Amino acid sequence: MLKAAGKMTQPLSPATDYYFEYTECDSTGSRWRVAIPQHPGACTGLPAPVRGTECTFSCKAGEFLEMSAQECTQCAAGSYSLGSGIRFDQWDYMPIGFSSLATSLENSLPGYNSLTCNSSSWAPQGNYLESNRDECTVSLIYAVHLKKQGSVSFDYQYPDSNLLFEFFIQNDQCQEMDQSDDKKWLKLTKHGEWATHTVNVSQRLVVLRWGKKVVNPALLKNIHIEGVAYTSECFPCKPGSFSRVPGSSSCEPCPRDTYSGHGASSCTPCNTSTQYAAEGSGSCKDRPPCSMKDYFQIHTACDQERKTQVIFKWVEPKICLENVTGAVTLPPSGEREPCPPCNPGFYNNDTATCSPCPPGTFSDGMKPCQQCPAGSEPTLGYEYKWWNVLPSNMKTSCFNVGNSKCDSMNGWEVAGNHIQAGAGSSDNDYLILNLHVPGFKLPTSVSSHSGEEFGRITFEFETSCTADCELYFMMDVNRKSTKIVESWEKNKTRQTYTHIMTKNASVSYTWAFQRTNQASDVRQYVKDVARIYSITVSNAVDGVSSSCRVCALGAQPSSSACVPCPPGHYIDASTSQCTECPPNTYLMPHAAPGPDACKSCGPSSKSDKHSLCYSDCHFTYTEGNATLTFDFSSLGPVGSLMNGPSFTSKGTKYFHHFNISICGGKVYLSITDSQREKEGPNAITTFICQSTIIPASGRGFHTALSSQSINLADTFVGTTVDNNLEGISVTPDLFPKTSKKVPDVNFYYRSLETTSSCESGRSVVVTLRCNPDKSTTGELSVPSQCPAGTCDGCTFQFLWESSGACPTCTERDYHQIEGVCKGGNQDLLYVWNEPKLCMGGVPLPAKKTQTCEGIEFWIQLGAGLGAFTAVLLVSLTCYFWKKNKRLEYKYSRLVMSANKECEMPVADSCAVMEGENEADMEDEVVYTKPSLLGKLKAIASKRNGDNYENVQLNSAHSKTLVWS
């Protein structure tokens, strides 16, 4: 019995206890269908494996593979199938298989918490998926097995050029697959607009990865993957959509005021008297009482009597109830009032509309069109300051973030003296205003100038908000891509903004206003508004004329046609002829005719055919009797500086990259950016530019990326050693002081482009410092306390230390050294003064040799002079010794004579005695000055009545006669 029992067949388990799957394909392309238990471990009673379909087998769209029969079966109503693909279009929660990866810094700051990005992720928002709003880098990842060659497509919003958004595919080894730049880098979209991106895939196991950097979010929806070979089930339609017939490949959204649940085959109408539903809604909502947020005012178009009035309209679609407690009604319409005048360049011919003036005529909007006088030409452009109707070259629209488009009537609305943002369908709608300019045309008199301004747009605006509203100003050149020029957040007082066009191209200017970036089904900020009061575009090729401009006439006396002036020439209003600007001046754009249109270049600058001022790399400075001459050409054409790294509050690492050109005119400065190469070079023509570089390492990206280059200096102001020039100041304390005697040389620049924080534009000071320890190209640096190069965002300061910044050498910079005299010859050497603070200029003189007198000659001369001096001294000594002996002899004779009292002297013989010469016989009369004792004796003698005087007659050998 036991044996018989062992041969009994095990009963099959119920079909709900297991499901079927295919095994992996073998080398022959075959596979098996096997049953997998719903509960692990329950392996009894399962159907035996059977041979499955071919690995490349797939069902058509609208069908699924029924695994028990292994046949394609149509999807039921209320569901859909892509056949060999899968789609993700419902984002109430993150679908299975998707994950967010927040990458942290490889090299964090000391003590920095690298886990601060762990809470950052992509977030489902119902109809779409939104990336994180912080500064972390977060990648969205999905892995899928493809059975055959397929594709990936998805819809996205990527409106901000400062946002770096990439999509790349990895294989099963996590290696990035080769992709062209146009497939990897997503093109920019306009605000509120969705774009579709498609990439073909040939690998079997792929990892899809979406990544973004910087704060603003990117949006994704409708991710569609083809190539999974089969799907074993149909997908039910999401709430708010339906499929009414079996075998559907997609679901349709429910119309407005209807709804549907999960897997619906039809939509259910709402009770429109008390409920409403937007398109694609999964339920009906109660209509609230009408409030002031549910209506807005507009100005009616001018009627035949040129009258207009203010009327009030409900925001469409109307979702509120008027006849309930607490509801408001529409205010009554305003009084009919005269229409505003026509805009400049237009005229009214007794009709309700304004018409443009014919070519060659002009009007201020209030007078009929008239011809320009002789010697002048019309100024083309647009000048919109009255908003009774939307101009013909402007369009308004509304884009919803979740849906593709909202009611265009709720975009921007004219309101007499301004145009304002409309209500929209939700608070996070983008309200779009667009102005298209097909190109620019310079006035005839300046058409030959090589200036860089072809036109400019100026608009006056204000924003009034209670939420986090934002107004964007964007431009699209030649319909390539839209980039944000400037943006303003929250409340902004009435102000003017100007943007200059530097090339002649077709351009679309766009204003986009968003009340809040937070998704909401309830409108709370409908009263938040942006207003534009005037828009002016100069030199528009299809513009109208509001005035006339003086032009130059031909040289012939009878000529009345305007002719272009050569570059650097102004129009002499008295003669209507072109006159060249004086030397070292440049012609200012938009200046009135006359010599004042020529402005002098700054100190130590030259004029390039009167179009701009530049430095020729030479500078001279005089202080006292010393003159220093500098030649900076050895610094090179362009200096580069990448400082940092810096870190955002969330830890994102970035660098500031600067390119600086100080010699010559403007240069084409570019910073390579692989993302922008598909949209054109990321370069500008300027003296100094800046880009922000975000490195690839450690951030989930595979290429270093840079932001759009920023023009910091398009005007050269001048060069001086002073710390102030034309309102631009240097802060010397930002850099270490130098002990060198050579002064720092400051190059001053200015950018005429204004920003929201720099109403007068940016300014730059490049300080060149002589440092003989540096190379000729030198080293650039920024202030240590301002690593971005600026402390206020408007004034940038750089220090360029280089030996090439030292003055040129002169004769004052070296001195002479005399060598030893050898053999009658002496060497003269020349060496630089230490420290050497000069470059180039006068070279050191070569070594020289000159004749000299050796030391032997001077020794002989000294010995001869010594011997002569010794003989002379001996002779003088003998002479004076002999003379002294004679005096002693005479003195002794005189004493002997004086001791003989009352003895009359005996007359000496008149003959010369033997041994005596005539010279010794000369008599001498000596007057003796009484001594102190003699004076006393004389006083005593006077008392006795004796008066006498001594006179001594000296003779060589005769007796002395003394009378008393």
Coordinates of N, CA, C and O in Angstrom, one line a residue, residues 39-183:
H39 N 3.9 32.1 -2.3 CA 4.5 32.1 -1.0 C 5.7 31.3 -1.0 O 5.7 30.1 -1.4
P40 N 6.9 31.8 -0.6 CA 8.1 31.0 -0.7 C 8.0 29.7 0.1 O 7.5 29.7 1.2
G41 N 8.6 28.6 -0.5 CA 8.6 27.4 0.2 C 7.4 26.4 -0.2 O 7.5 25.2 0.0
A42 N 6.4 27.0 -0.8 CA 5.2 26.2 -1.2 C 5.5 25.7 -2.7 O 5.0 26.3 -3.6
C43 N 6.3 24.7 -2.8 CA 6.7 24.2 -4.1 C 6.0 22.9 -4.6 O 6.4 22.3 -5.5
T44 N 5.0 22.5 -3.9 CA 4.2 21.3 -4.3 C 3.0 21.8 -5.1 O 2.4 22.8 -4.9
G45 N 2.6 20.9 -6.0 CA 1.3 21.1 -6.7 C 1.5 22.2 -7.8 O 0.5 22.7 -8.3
L46 N 2.7 22.5 -8.3 CA 2.9 23.5 -9.3 C 2.9 22.9 -10.7 O 3.4 21.7 -10.8
P47 N 2.4 23.6 -11.7 CA 2.5 23.0 -13.1 C 3.9 22.8 -13.5 O 4.8 23.5 -13.1
A48 N 4.1 21.8 -14.3 CA 5.4 21.5 -14.8 C 5.9 22.5 -15.8 O 5.1 23.2 -16.5
P49 N 7.2 22.8 -15.9 CA 7.7 23.8 -16.8 C 7.4 23.3 -18.3 O 7.4 22.1 -18.6
V50 N 7.1 24.3 -19.1 CA 6.9 24.0 -20.5 C 7.7 25.0 -21.3 O 8.2 26.0 -20.8
R51 N 8.0 24.7 -22.6 CA 8.8 25.5 -23.4 C 8.1 26.8 -23.7 O 6.9 26.8 -24.0
G52 N 8.8 27.9 -23.6 CA 8.2 29.2 -23.8 C 8.3 29.7 -25.2 O 8.8 29.1 -26.1
T53 N 7.8 30.9 -25.4 CA 7.9 31.6 -26.7 C 9.3 32.0 -27.0 O 10.2 32.0 -26.1
E54 N 9.6 32.4 -28.2 CA 11.0 32.9 -28.5 C 11.3 34.1 -27.8 O 10.4 34.9 -27.4
C55 N 12.5 34.3 -27.5 CA 13.0 35.5 -26.7 C 12.6 36.8 -27.4 O 12.4 37.8 -26.7
T56 N 12.5 36.9 -28.7 CA 12.2 38.1 -29.3 C 10.7 38.3 -29.5 O 10.3 39.3 -30.2
F57 N 9.9 37.4 -29.0 CA 8.4 37.5 -29.2 C 7.9 38.7 -28.4 O 8.3 39.0 -27.3
S58 N 6.9 39.4 -29.0 CA 6.3 40.5 -28.4 C 4.9 40.7 -28.9 O 4.6 40.2 -30.0
C59 N 4.1 41.3 -28.1 CA 2.7 41.6 -28.5 C 2.5 43.0 -29.0 O 3.4 43.9 -28.7
K60 N 1.5 43.3 -29.7 CA 1.2 44.6 -30.2 C 0.7 45.5 -29.1 O 0.3 45.1 -28.1
A61 N 0.7 46.8 -29.4 CA 0.2 47.8 -28.5 C -1.3 47.5 -28.2 O -2.0 47.2 -29.2
G62 N -1.7 47.6 -27.0 CA -3.1 47.3 -26.7 C -3.3 45.8 -26.3 O -4.4 45.4 -26.0
E63 N -2.2 45.0 -26.3 CA -2.3 43.6 -26.0 C -1.3 43.2 -24.9 O -0.3 44.0 -24.7
F64 N -1.5 42.1 -24.2 CA -0.6 41.6 -23.3 C -0.4 40.1 -23.5 O -1.3 39.4 -24.1
L65 N 0.6 39.5 -23.0 CA 0.9 38.1 -23.1 C 0.3 37.4 -21.9 O 0.7 37.5 -20.8
E66 N -0.8 36.6 -22.2 CA -1.5 35.8 -21.2 C -0.6 34.5 -21.0 O -0.5 33.7 -21.9
M67 N 0.1 34.4 -19.9 CA 1.1 33.5 -19.6 C 0.6 32.0 -19.6 O 1.3 31.1 -20.0
S68 N -0.6 31.8 -19.1 CA -1.1 30.4 -19.1 C -1.2 29.8 -20.5 O -0.9 28.7 -20.7
A69 N -1.7 30.6 -21.4 CA -1.9 30.1 -22.8 C -0.7 30.6 -23.7 O -0.6 30.1 -24.8
Q70 N 0.1 31.5 -23.2 CA 1.2 32.1 -23.9 C 0.7 32.7 -25.3 O 1.3 32.5 -26.3
E71 N -0.3 33.4 -25.2 CA -0.9 34.0 -26.4 C -1.2 35.5 -26.0 O -1.4 35.9 -24.9
C72 N -1.1 36.3 -27.1 CA -1.4 37.8 -26.9 C -2.9 38.0 -26.8 O -3.7 37.4 -27.6
T73 N -3.3 38.8 -25.8 CA -4.8 39.0 -25.5 C -5.0 40.5 -25.4 O -4.1 41.2 -24.8
Q74 N -6.1 41.0 -25.9 CA -6.4 42.4 -25.9 C -6.7 42.8 -24.4 O -7.2 42.1 -23.6
C75 N -6.3 44.1 -24.1 CA -6.6 44.6 -22.8 C -8.0 45.0 -22.7 O -8.7 45.4 -23.7
A76 N -8.6 44.9 -21.5 CA -10.0 45.2 -21.3 C -10.2 46.7 -21.3 O -9.2 47.5 -21.1
A77 N -11.4 47.2 -21.5 CA -11.7 48.6 -21.4 C -11.3 49.1 -20.0 O -11.5 48.4 -19.0
G78 N -10.8 50.3 -19.9 CA -10.3 50.8 -18.6 C -8.9 50.5 -18.4 O -8.3 50.8 -17.3
S79 N -8.2 49.9 -19.3 CA -6.8 49.6 -19.1 C -6.1 49.8 -20.5 O -6.8 49.9 -21.5
Y80 N -4.8 49.7 -20.5 CA -4.0 49.9 -21.7 C -2.7 49.1 -21.7 O -2.3 48.7 -20.6
S81 N -2.1 48.9 -22.8 CA -0.8 48.3 -22.9 C 0.0 48.8 -24.0 O -0.6 49.2 -25.1
L82 N 1.3 48.9 -23.8 CA 2.2 49.4 -24.9 C 2.8 48.2 -25.7 O 3.6 48.5 -26.5
G83 N 2.4 47.0 -25.4 CA 2.9 45.9 -26.1 C 4.3 45.5 -25.6 O 4.4 44.8 -24.7
S84 N 5.3 46.1 -26.2 CA 6.7 45.8 -25.8 C 7.3 47.0 -25.0 O 8.5 47.1 -25.0
G85 N 6.5 47.8 -24.4 CA 7.0 48.9 -23.7 C 6.2 49.1 -22.4 O 5.2 48.5 -22.1
I86 N 6.8 50.0 -21.6 CA 6.1 50.4 -20.3 C 6.1 51.9 -20.2 O 7.0 52.6 -20.8
R87 N 5.1 52.4 -19.5 CA 5.0 53.8 -19.4 C 4.7 54.2 -17.9 O 4.0 53.5 -17.3
F88 N 5.3 55.3 -17.5 CA 5.0 55.8 -16.2 C 4.5 57.3 -16.4 O 5.2 58.2 -16.7
D89 N 3.2 57.4 -16.1 CA 2.5 58.7 -16.2 C 1.7 59.1 -15.0 O 1.0 60.1 -15.0
Q90 N 1.8 58.3 -14.0 CA 1.1 58.6 -12.8 C 2.1 58.8 -11.6 O 2.8 57.8 -11.3
W91 N 2.1 59.9 -11.0 CA 3.2 60.2 -10.0 C 2.6 60.7 -8.7 O 3.0 61.6 -8.1
D92 N 1.5 59.9 -8.2 CA 1.0 60.1 -6.9 C 2.0 59.5 -5.9 O 2.0 59.9 -4.7
Y93 N 2.8 58.6 -6.3 CA 3.9 58.0 -5.4 C 5.0 57.6 -6.4 O 4.8 57.5 -7.6
M94 N 6.1 57.3 -5.8 CA 7.3 56.9 -6.6 C 7.1 55.4 -7.1 O 7.0 54.5 -6.2
P95 N 7.0 55.1 -8.4 CA 6.8 53.8 -8.8 C 7.9 52.8 -8.4 O 9.1 53.3 -8.1
I96 N 7.6 51.6 -8.3 CA 8.6 50.6 -8.0 C 9.7 50.5 -9.0 O 9.4 50.5 -10.2
G97 N 10.9 50.5 -8.6 CA 12.1 50.4 -9.5 C 12.8 51.7 -9.6 O 14.0 51.8 -10.0
F98 N 12.1 52.9 -9.2 CA 12.8 54.2 -9.2 C 13.4 54.5 -7.9 O 12.9 54.1 -6.8
S99 N 14.5 55.1 -7.9 CA 15.2 55.5 -6.7 C 16.0 56.8 -6.9 O 16.3 57.1 -8.0
S100 N 16.2 57.5 -5.8 CA 16.9 58.8 -5.9 C 18.3 58.6 -5.2 O 18.3 57.9 -4.1
L101 N 19.3 59.1 -5.8 CA 20.7 59.0 -5.2 C 21.2 60.4 -5.0 O 21.5 61.1 -6.0
A102 N 21.4 60.8 -3.8 CA 22.0 62.1 -3.4 C 23.5 61.9 -3.2 O 23.9 61.2 -2.3
T103 N 24.3 62.5 -4.1 CA 25.7 62.3 -4.0 C 26.3 63.4 -3.1 O 25.8 64.5 -3.1
S104 N 27.4 63.0 -2.3 CA 28.0 64.0 -1.4 C 29.4 64.3 -2.0 O 29.9 63.7 -2.9
L105 N 30.0 65.3 -1.3 CA 31.3 65.8 -1.8 C 32.4 64.7 -1.5 O 32.4 64.1 -0.5
E106 N 33.3 64.6 -2.4 CA 34.5 63.7 -2.1 C 35.4 64.4 -1.2 O 36.0 63.9 -0.3
N107 N 35.6 65.8 -1.4 CA 36.5 66.5 -0.5 C 35.7 67.6 0.2 O 35.5 68.7 -0.3
S108 N 35.1 67.2 1.4 CA 34.3 68.2 2.1 C 35.2 69.1 2.9 O 36.4 68.8 3.2
L109 N 34.6 70.2 3.4 CA 35.3 71.1 4.2 C 35.6 70.4 5.6 O 34.8 69.5 6.0
P110 N 36.6 70.8 6.3 CA 36.8 70.2 7.6 C 35.6 70.4 8.5 O 35.1 71.4 8.7
G111 N 35.1 69.3 9.1 CA 34.0 69.3 10.0 C 32.7 69.4 9.3 O 31.6 69.5 9.9
Y112 N 32.7 69.3 7.9 CA 31.4 69.4 7.2 C 30.7 68.1 7.2 O 31.3 67.1 7.0
N113 N 29.4 68.1 7.4 CA 28.6 66.9 7.5 C 28.2 66.5 6.1 O 27.4 67.2 5.5
S114 N 28.8 65.4 5.6 CA 28.6 65.0 4.3 C 27.2 64.3 4.1 O 26.8 63.9 3.0
L115 N 26.4 64.2 5.2 CA 25.1 63.5 5.1 C 24.0 64.5 5.0 O 22.8 64.1 5.1
T116 N 24.3 65.8 4.8 CA 23.2 66.8 4.7 C 22.3 66.7 3.5 O 21.2 67.2 3.5
C117 N 22.7 65.9 2.5 CA 21.9 65.8 1.3 C 21.1 64.5 1.3 O 20.4 64.2 0.3
N118 N 21.1 63.7 2.4 CA 20.4 62.5 2.5 C 18.9 62.6 2.3 O 18.2 61.7 1.9
S119 N 18.4 63.8 2.8 CA 16.9 64.0 2.7 C 16.5 64.5 1.3 O 15.3 64.7 1.1
S120 N 17.5 64.8 0.4 CA 17.1 65.4 -0.9 C 16.8 64.2 -1.8 O 17.4 63.2 -1.9
S121 N 15.7 64.4 -2.6 CA 15.3 63.4 -3.5 C 14.3 64.0 -4.5 O 13.8 65.1 -4.4
W122 N 14.0 63.2 -5.6 CA 13.0 63.6 -6.5 C 11.6 63.3 -5.9 O 11.5 62.3 -5.2
A123 N 10.6 64.2 -6.1 CA 9.4 64.1 -5.4 C 8.2 64.0 -6.3 O 8.1 64.7 -7.3
P124 N 7.3 63.0 -6.2 CA 6.1 62.9 -7.0 C 5.2 64.0 -6.7 O 4.9 64.4 -5.6
Q125 N 4.6 64.6 -7.8 CA 3.7 65.7 -7.7 C 2.4 65.5 -8.4 O 1.7 66.4 -8.9
G126 N 1.9 64.2 -8.5 CA 0.7 63.9 -9.1 C 0.8 63.6 -10.6 O 0.9 62.5 -11.0
N127 N 0.9 64.7 -11.4 CA 1.0 64.6 -12.8 C 2.5 64.6 -13.3 O 2.7 64.3 -14.5
Y128 N 3.4 64.9 -12.4 CA 4.8 65.0 -12.8 C 5.7 64.7 -11.6 O 5.2 64.5 -10.5
L129 N 7.0 64.5 -11.9 CA 8.0 64.3 -10.9 C 8.9 65.5 -10.9 O 9.4 66.0 -11.9
E130 N 9.2 66.0 -9.7 CA 9.9 67.2 -9.5 C 11.3 66.9 -8.8 O 11.3 66.1 -7.8
S131 N 12.3 67.5 -9.3 CA 13.6 67.3 -8.6 C 13.7 68.1 -7.4 O 12.9 68.9 -7.1
N132 N 14.7 67.9 -6.6 CA 14.9 68.6 -5.3 C 15.1 70.1 -5.6 O 15.6 70.5 -6.6
R133 N 14.7 70.9 -4.6 CA 14.8 72.3 -4.7 C 16.0 72.9 -4.0 O 16.2 74.1 -3.9
D134 N 16.8 72.0 -3.3 CA 18.0 72.5 -2.7 C 19.2 72.4 -3.6 O 19.1 72.2 -4.8
E135 N 20.4 72.7 -3.0 CA 21.6 72.7 -3.8 C 22.3 71.4 -4.0 O 23.4 71.4 -4.5
C136 N 21.7 70.3 -3.5 CA 22.3 69.0 -3.6 C 22.2 68.5 -5.0 O 21.3 68.9 -5.7
T137 N 23.1 67.6 -5.4 CA 23.0 66.9 -6.7 C 22.3 65.6 -6.4 O 22.8 64.7 -5.7
V138 N 21.1 65.4 -7.0 CA 20.3 64.2 -6.8 C 20.0 63.6 -8.2 O 19.5 64.3 -9.1
S139 N 20.3 62.3 -8.3 CA 20.1 61.6 -9.6 C 18.9 60.7 -9.4 O 18.7 60.1 -8.3
L140 N 18.0 60.6 -10.4 CA 16.9 59.7 -10.5 C 17.3 58.5 -11.3 O 17.8 58.6 -12.5
I141 N 17.2 57.3 -10.8 CA 17.8 56.1 -11.4 C 16.6 55.0 -11.6 O 15.8 54.8 -10.7
Y142 N 16.7 54.4 -12.8 CA 15.7 53.3 -13.0 C 16.5 52.2 -13.9 O 17.1 52.6 -14.9
A143 N 16.5 51.0 -13.4 CA 17.1 49.9 -14.2 C 16.1 49.0 -14.9 O 15.0 48.7 -14.3
V144 N 16.3 48.6 -16.1 CA 15.4 47.8 -16.8 C 16.1 46.8 -17.7 O 17.2 47.1 -18.2
H145 N 15.5 45.6 -17.9 CA 16.1 44.6 -18.8 C 15.4 44.7 -20.1 O 14.1 44.6 -20.2
L146 N 16.1 45.0 -21.2 CA 15.5 45.0 -22.5 C 15.8 43.7 -23.2 O 16.9 43.2 -23.1
K147 N 14.8 43.2 -23.9 CA 14.9 42.0 -24.6 C 15.3 42.2 -26.1 O 15.7 41.3 -26.8
K148 N 15.2 43.4 -26.5 CA 15.6 43.8 -27.9 C 15.9 45.3 -27.9 O 15.7 46.0 -26.9
Q149 N 16.3 45.7 -29.1 CA 16.7 47.1 -29.2 C 15.4 48.0 -29.0 O 14.3 47.7 -29.5
G150 N 15.6 49.0 -28.2 CA 14.4 49.8 -27.8 C 14.7 51.3 -27.8 O 15.7 51.8 -28.4
S151 N 14.0 52.0 -27.0 CA 14.1 53.4 -26.9 C 13.6 53.9 -25.5 O 12.8 53.2 -24.9
V152 N 14.0 55.1 -25.2 CA 13.5 55.8 -23.9 C 13.1 57.2 -24.3 O 13.8 57.9 -25.0
S153 N 11.9 57.5 -23.9 CA 11.4 58.9 -24.2 C 10.7 59.4 -22.9 O 10.2 58.6 -22.2
F154 N 10.8 60.7 -22.8 CA 10.1 61.3 -21.6 C 9.9 62.8 -21.9 O 10.5 63.4 -22.8
D155 N 9.0 63.4 -21.2 CA 8.7 64.8 -21.3 C 9.4 65.5 -20.1 O 9.4 64.9 -19.0
Y156 N 9.9 66.7 -20.3 CA 10.6 67.4 -19.2 C 10.4 68.9 -19.4 O 10.1 69.4 -20.4
Q157 N 10.7 69.6 -18.3 CA 10.8 71.1 -18.2 C 12.2 71.4 -17.7 O 12.6 71.0 -16.6
Y158 N 12.9 72.2 -18.4 CA 14.2 72.6 -18.1 C 14.4 74.1 -18.6 O 15.0 74.3 -19.6
P159 N 13.9 75.0 -17.8 CA 13.8 76.4 -18.3 C 15.0 77.3 -17.9 O 15.1 78.4 -18.5
D160 N 15.8 76.9 -17.0 CA 16.8 77.8 -16.4 C 18.2 77.4 -16.9 O 18.7 76.3 -16.7
S161 N 18.9 78.3 -17.6 CA 20.2 78.0 -18.1 C 21.3 77.8 -17.0 O 22.3 77.2 -17.2
N162 N 21.0 78.3 -15.8 CA 21.9 78.1 -14.7 C 21.7 76.7 -14.1 O 22.5 76.3 -13.3
L163 N 20.6 76.0 -14.5 CA 20.4 74.7 -14.0 C 21.1 73.7 -15.0 O 20.9 73.8 -16.2
L164 N 21.8 72.7 -14.5 CA 22.5 71.8 -15.3 C 21.8 70.5 -15.2 O 21.8 69.8 -14.2
F165 N 21.2 70.0 -16.3 CA 20.4 68.9 -16.3 C 20.9 67.9 -17.4 O 21.0 68.3 -18.6
E166 N 21.2 66.7 -17.0 CA 21.7 65.7 -18.0 C 20.9 64.4 -17.8 O 20.3 64.1 -16.8
F167 N 20.9 63.6 -18.9 CA 20.3 62.3 -18.9 C 21.3 61.3 -19.6 O 21.8 61.6 -20.7
F168 N 21.7 60.3 -18.9 CA 22.7 59.4 -19.5 C 22.3 57.9 -19.1 O 21.5 57.7 -18.2
I169 N 22.8 57.0 -19.9 CA 22.5 55.6 -19.8 C 23.7 54.8 -19.4 O 24.8 55.0 -20.0
Q170 N 23.6 53.9 -18.5 CA 24.7 53.0 -18.1 C 24.4 51.6 -18.4 O 23.2 51.2 -18.5
N171 N 25.4 50.8 -18.6 CA 25.2 49.4 -18.8 C 25.2 48.6 -17.4 O 25.2 49.3 -16.4
D172 N 25.2 47.3 -17.5 CA 25.1 46.5 -16.3 C 26.4 46.6 -15.4 O 26.4 46.2 -14.3
Q173 N 27.5 47.2 -16.0 CA 28.7 47.4 -15.2 C 28.8 48.8 -14.7 O 29.9 49.3 -14.2
C174 N 27.7 49.6 -14.8 CA 27.6 51.0 -14.3 C 28.6 51.9 -15.1 O 29.0 52.9 -14.6
Q175 N 28.9 51.5 -16.3 CA 29.7 52.3 -17.2 C 28.8 53.1 -18.1 O 27.8 52.6 -18.7
E176 N 29.1 54.4 -18.3 CA 28.3 55.2 -19.1 C 28.4 54.8 -20.6 O 29.6 54.7 -21.1
M177 N 27.3 54.7 -21.2 CA 27.3 54.4 -22.7 C 27.6 55.6 -23.5 O 27.4 56.8 -23.1
D178 N 28.2 55.4 -24.7 CA 28.6 56.5 -25.5 C 27.3 57.2 -26.0 O 26.4 56.6 -26.5
Q179 N 27.2 58.5 -25.8 CA 26.1 59.3 -26.2 C 26.6 60.6 -26.8 O 27.6 61.2 -26.3
S180 N 26.0 61.0 -27.9 CA 26.3 62.3 -28.4 C 25.8 63.4 -27.5 O 24.9 63.2 -26.6
D181 N 26.3 64.6 -27.6 CA 26.0 65.7 -26.6 C 24.5 66.0 -26.7 O 23.9 66.4 -25.8
D182 N 23.9 66.0 -28.0 CA 22.5 66.3 -28.1 C 21.6 65.3 -27.5 O 20.4 65.6 -27.3
K183 N 22.1 64.1 -27.2 CA 21.3 63.1 -26.5 C 21.5 63.2 -25.0 O 20.6 62.9 -24.2

